[in-house]
PDB file of C-alpha atoms in Angstrom:
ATOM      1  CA  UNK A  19      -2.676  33.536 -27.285  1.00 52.00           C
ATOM      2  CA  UNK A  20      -5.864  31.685 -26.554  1.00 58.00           C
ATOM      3  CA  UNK A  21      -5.534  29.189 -29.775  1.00 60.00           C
ATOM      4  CA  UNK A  22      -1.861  28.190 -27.969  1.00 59.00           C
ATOM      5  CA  UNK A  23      -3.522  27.272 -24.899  1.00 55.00           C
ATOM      6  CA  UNK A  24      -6.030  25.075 -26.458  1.00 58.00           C
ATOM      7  CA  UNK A  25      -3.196  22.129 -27.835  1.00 61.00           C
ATOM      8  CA  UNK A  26      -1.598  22.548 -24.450  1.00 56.00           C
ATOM      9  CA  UNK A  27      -4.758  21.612 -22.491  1.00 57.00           C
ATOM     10  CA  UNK A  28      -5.873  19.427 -25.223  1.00 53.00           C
ATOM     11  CA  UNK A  29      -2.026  17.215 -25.017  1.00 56.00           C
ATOM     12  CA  UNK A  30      -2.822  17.658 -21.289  1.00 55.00           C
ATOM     13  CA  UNK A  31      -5.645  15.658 -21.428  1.00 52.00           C
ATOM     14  CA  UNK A  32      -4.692  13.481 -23.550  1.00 54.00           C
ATOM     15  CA  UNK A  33      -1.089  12.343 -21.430  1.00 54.00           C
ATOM     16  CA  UNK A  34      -2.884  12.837 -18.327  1.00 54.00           C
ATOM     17  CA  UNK A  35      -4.321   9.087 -18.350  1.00 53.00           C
ATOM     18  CA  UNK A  36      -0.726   8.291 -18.849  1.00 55.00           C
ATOM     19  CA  UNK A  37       0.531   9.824 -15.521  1.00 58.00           C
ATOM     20  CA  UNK A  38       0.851   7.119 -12.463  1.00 57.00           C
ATOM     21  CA  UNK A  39      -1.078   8.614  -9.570  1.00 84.00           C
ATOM     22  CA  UNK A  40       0.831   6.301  -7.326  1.00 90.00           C
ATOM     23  CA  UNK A  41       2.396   7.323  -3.671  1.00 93.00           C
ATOM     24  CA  UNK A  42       2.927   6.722  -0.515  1.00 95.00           C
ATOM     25  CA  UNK A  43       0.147   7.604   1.452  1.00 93.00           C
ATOM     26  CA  UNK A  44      -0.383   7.753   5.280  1.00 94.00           C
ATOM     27  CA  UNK A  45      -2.307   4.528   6.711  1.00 91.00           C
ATOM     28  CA  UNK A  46      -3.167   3.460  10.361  1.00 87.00           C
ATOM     29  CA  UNK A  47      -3.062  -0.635  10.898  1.00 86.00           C
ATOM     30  CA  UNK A  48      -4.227  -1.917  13.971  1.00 86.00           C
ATOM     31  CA  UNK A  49      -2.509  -5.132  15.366  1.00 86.00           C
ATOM     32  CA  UNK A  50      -3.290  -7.233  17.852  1.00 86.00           C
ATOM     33  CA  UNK A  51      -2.073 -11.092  18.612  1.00 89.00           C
ATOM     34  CA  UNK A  52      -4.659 -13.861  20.427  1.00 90.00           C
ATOM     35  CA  UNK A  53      -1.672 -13.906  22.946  1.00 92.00           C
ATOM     36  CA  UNK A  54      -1.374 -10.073  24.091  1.00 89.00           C
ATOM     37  CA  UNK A  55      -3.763  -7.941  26.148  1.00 88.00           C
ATOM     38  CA  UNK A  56      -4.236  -5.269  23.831  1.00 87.00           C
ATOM     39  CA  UNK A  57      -4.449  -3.742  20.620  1.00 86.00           C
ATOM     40  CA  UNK A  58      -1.409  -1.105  19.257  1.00 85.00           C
ATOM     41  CA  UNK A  59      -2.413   1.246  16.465  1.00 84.00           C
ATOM     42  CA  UNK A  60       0.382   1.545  14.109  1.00 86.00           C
ATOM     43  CA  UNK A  61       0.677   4.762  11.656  1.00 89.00           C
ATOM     44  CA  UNK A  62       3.041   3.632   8.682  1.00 92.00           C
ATOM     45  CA  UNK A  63       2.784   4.485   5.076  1.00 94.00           C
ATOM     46  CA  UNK A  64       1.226   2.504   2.186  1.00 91.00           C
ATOM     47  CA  UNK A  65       1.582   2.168  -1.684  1.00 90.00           C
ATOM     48  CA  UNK A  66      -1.822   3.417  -2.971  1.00 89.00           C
ATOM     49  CA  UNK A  67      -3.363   5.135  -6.110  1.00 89.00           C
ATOM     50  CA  UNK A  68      -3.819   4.590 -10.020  1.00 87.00           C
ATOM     51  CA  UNK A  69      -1.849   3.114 -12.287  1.00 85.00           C
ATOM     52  CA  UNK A  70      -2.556   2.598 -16.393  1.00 78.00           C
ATOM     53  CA  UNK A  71      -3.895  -0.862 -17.279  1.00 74.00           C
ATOM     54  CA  UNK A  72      -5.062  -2.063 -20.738  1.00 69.00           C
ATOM     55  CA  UNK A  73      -6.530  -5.407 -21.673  1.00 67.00           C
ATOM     56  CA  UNK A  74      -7.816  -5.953 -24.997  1.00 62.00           C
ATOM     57  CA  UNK A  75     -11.261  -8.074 -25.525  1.00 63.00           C
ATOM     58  CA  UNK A  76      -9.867  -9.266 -28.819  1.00 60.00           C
ATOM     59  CA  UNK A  77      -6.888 -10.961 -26.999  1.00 59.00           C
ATOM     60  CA  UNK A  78      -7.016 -14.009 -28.418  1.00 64.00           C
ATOM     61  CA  UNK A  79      -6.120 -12.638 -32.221  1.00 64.00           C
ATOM     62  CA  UNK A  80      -3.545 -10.050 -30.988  1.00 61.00           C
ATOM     63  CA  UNK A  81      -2.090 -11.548 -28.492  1.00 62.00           C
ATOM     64  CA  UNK A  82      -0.413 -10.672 -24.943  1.00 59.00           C
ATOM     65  CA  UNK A  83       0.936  -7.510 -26.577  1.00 60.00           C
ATOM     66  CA  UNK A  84      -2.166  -5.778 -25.955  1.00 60.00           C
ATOM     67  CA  UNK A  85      -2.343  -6.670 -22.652  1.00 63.00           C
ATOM     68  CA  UNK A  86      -0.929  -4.212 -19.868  1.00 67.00           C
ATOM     69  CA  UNK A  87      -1.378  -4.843 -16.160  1.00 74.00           C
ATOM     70  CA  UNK A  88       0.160  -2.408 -13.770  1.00 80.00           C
ATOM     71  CA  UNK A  89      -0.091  -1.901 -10.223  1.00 83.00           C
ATOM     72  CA  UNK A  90       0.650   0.707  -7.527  1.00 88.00           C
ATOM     73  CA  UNK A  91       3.735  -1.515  -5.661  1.00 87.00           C
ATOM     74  CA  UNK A  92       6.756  -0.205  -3.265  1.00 88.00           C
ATOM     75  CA  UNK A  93       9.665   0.991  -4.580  1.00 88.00           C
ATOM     76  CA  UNK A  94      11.610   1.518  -2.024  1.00 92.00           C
ATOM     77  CA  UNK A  95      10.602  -0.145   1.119  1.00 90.00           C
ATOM     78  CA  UNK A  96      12.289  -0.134   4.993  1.00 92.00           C
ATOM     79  CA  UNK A  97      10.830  -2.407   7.284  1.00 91.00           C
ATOM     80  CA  UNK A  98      10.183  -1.116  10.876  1.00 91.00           C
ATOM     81  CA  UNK A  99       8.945  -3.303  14.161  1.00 89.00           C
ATOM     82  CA  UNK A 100       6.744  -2.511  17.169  1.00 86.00           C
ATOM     83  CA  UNK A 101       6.741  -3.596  20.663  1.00 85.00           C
ATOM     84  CA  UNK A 102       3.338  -4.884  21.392  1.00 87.00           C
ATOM     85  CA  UNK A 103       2.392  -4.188  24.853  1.00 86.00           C
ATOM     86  CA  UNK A 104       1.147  -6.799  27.520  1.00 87.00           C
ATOM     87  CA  UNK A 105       2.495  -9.951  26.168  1.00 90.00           C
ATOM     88  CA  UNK A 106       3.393 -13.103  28.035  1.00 93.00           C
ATOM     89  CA  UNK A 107       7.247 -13.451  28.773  1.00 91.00           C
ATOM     90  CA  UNK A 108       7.442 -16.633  26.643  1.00 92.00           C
ATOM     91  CA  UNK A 109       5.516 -14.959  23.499  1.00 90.00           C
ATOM     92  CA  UNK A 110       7.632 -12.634  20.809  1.00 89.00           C
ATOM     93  CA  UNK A 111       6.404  -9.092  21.499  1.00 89.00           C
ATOM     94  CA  UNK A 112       7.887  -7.388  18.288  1.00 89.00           C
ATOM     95  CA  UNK A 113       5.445  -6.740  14.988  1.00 89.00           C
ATOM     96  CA  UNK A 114       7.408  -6.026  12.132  1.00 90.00           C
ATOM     97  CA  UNK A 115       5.653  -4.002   9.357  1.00 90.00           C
ATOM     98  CA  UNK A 116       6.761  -2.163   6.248  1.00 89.00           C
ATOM     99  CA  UNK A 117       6.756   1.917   5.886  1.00 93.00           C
ATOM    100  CA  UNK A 118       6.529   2.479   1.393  1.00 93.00           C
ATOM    101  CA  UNK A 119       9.336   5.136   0.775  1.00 95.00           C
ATOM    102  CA  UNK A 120       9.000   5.423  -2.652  1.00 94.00           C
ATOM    103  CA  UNK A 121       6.642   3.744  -4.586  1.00 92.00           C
ATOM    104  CA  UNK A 122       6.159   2.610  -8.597  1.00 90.00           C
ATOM    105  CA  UNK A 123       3.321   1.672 -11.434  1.00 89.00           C
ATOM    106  CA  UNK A 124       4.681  -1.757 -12.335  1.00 85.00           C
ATOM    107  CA  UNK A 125       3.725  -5.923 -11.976  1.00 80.00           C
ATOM    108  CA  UNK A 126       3.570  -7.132  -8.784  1.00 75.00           C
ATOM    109  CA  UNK A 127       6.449  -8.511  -7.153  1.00 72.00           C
ATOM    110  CA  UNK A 128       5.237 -11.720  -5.922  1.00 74.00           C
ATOM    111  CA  UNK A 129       8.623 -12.779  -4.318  1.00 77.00           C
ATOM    112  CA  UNK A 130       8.393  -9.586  -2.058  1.00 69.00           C
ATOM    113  CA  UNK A 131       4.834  -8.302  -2.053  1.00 68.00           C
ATOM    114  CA  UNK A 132       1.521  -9.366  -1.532  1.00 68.00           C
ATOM    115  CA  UNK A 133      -0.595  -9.155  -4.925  1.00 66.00           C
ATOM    116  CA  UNK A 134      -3.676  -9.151  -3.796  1.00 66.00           C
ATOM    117  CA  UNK A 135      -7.020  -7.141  -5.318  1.00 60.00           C
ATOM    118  CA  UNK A 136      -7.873  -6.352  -1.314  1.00 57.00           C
ATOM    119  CA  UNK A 137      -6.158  -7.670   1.391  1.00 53.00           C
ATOM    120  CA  UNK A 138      -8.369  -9.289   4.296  1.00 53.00           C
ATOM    121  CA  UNK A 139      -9.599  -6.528   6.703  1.00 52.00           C
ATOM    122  CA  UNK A 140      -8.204  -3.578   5.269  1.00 51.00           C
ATOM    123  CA  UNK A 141     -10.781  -0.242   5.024  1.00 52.00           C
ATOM    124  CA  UNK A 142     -12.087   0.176   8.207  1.00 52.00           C
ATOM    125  CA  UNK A 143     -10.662  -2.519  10.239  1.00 62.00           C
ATOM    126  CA  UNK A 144     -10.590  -2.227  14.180  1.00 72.00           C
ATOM    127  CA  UNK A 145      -9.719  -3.970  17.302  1.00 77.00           C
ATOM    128  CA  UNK A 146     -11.382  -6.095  19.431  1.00 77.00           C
ATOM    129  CA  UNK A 147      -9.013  -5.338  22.357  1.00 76.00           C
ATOM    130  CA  UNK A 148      -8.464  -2.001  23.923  1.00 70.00           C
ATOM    131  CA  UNK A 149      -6.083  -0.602  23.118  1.00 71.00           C
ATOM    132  CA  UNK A 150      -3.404   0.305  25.071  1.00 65.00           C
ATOM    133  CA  UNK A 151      -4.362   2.741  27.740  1.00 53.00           C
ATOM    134  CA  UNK A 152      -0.855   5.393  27.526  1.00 49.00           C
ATOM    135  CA  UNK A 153       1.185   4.293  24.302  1.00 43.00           C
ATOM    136  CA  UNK A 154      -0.110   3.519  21.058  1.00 42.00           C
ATOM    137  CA  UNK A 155       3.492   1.948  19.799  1.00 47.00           C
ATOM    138  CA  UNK A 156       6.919   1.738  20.167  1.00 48.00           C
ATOM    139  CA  UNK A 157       9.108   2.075  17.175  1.00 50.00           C
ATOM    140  CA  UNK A 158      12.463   1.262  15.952  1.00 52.00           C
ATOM    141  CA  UNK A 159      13.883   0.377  12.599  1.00 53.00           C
ATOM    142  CA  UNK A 160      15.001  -3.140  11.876  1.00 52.00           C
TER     143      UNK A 160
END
């Protein structure tokens, strides 16, 4: 019995690099426009986690081959839009913002996403507005 369960955990570890960690995970954003009173925080959900990447340091005699660069991106995607609160009649009040259904290990799609290492503000990012003193957002799907 115990020399079967060494291959498993030894093909375990070796696959387990293999294996996308990559999901939708739960993500507050906090919006606010130079126009409106306040600040609305906005719970949506985000692509995030691990994917495999591989780039050789002998690229230059093997080639592009060698070279794998994946990403955690959405999948599936629906986009969702909030009513910011004290905003003057002539501004647009609505926020539109996407919630990751279903997300994948794969390249960037720069016609849809936005590749970026670290996008501006993100990890720890605040107001500097109150935010709104009885709703924190209004939601409905676009």
């Amino acid at each position: 019995m115990e020399t079967a369960v060494f291959p498993c955990w030894l093909l375990f570890l070796l696959l387990s690099p293999a294996v996308p960690t990559c999901f939708p995970t739960d993500f507050t954003m906090y919006v606010e426009r130079p126009e409106c009173d306040y600040c609305v925080a906005i719970n949506t959900t985000i692509c995030m986690g691990f994917c495999y990447s591989r780039d050789s340091n002998v690229r230059a005699i093997v080639g592009p081959r060698f070279l794998i660069q994946t990403g955690c991106n959405y999948d599936k995607v629906e986009y969702r839009a909030a009513l910011l609160p004290g905003c003057p009649i002539d501004s647009d009040p609505v926020f539109s913002y996407p919630v990751a259904l279903s997300c994948r290990c794969g390249t960037c799609r720069t016609d849809s996403d936005e590749c970026v290492h670290r996008a501006p503000g993100v990890g720890g990012a605040r107001c500097t507005k109150p935010h709104h003193p009885e709703v924190h957002f209004w939601d409905f799907a676009i």
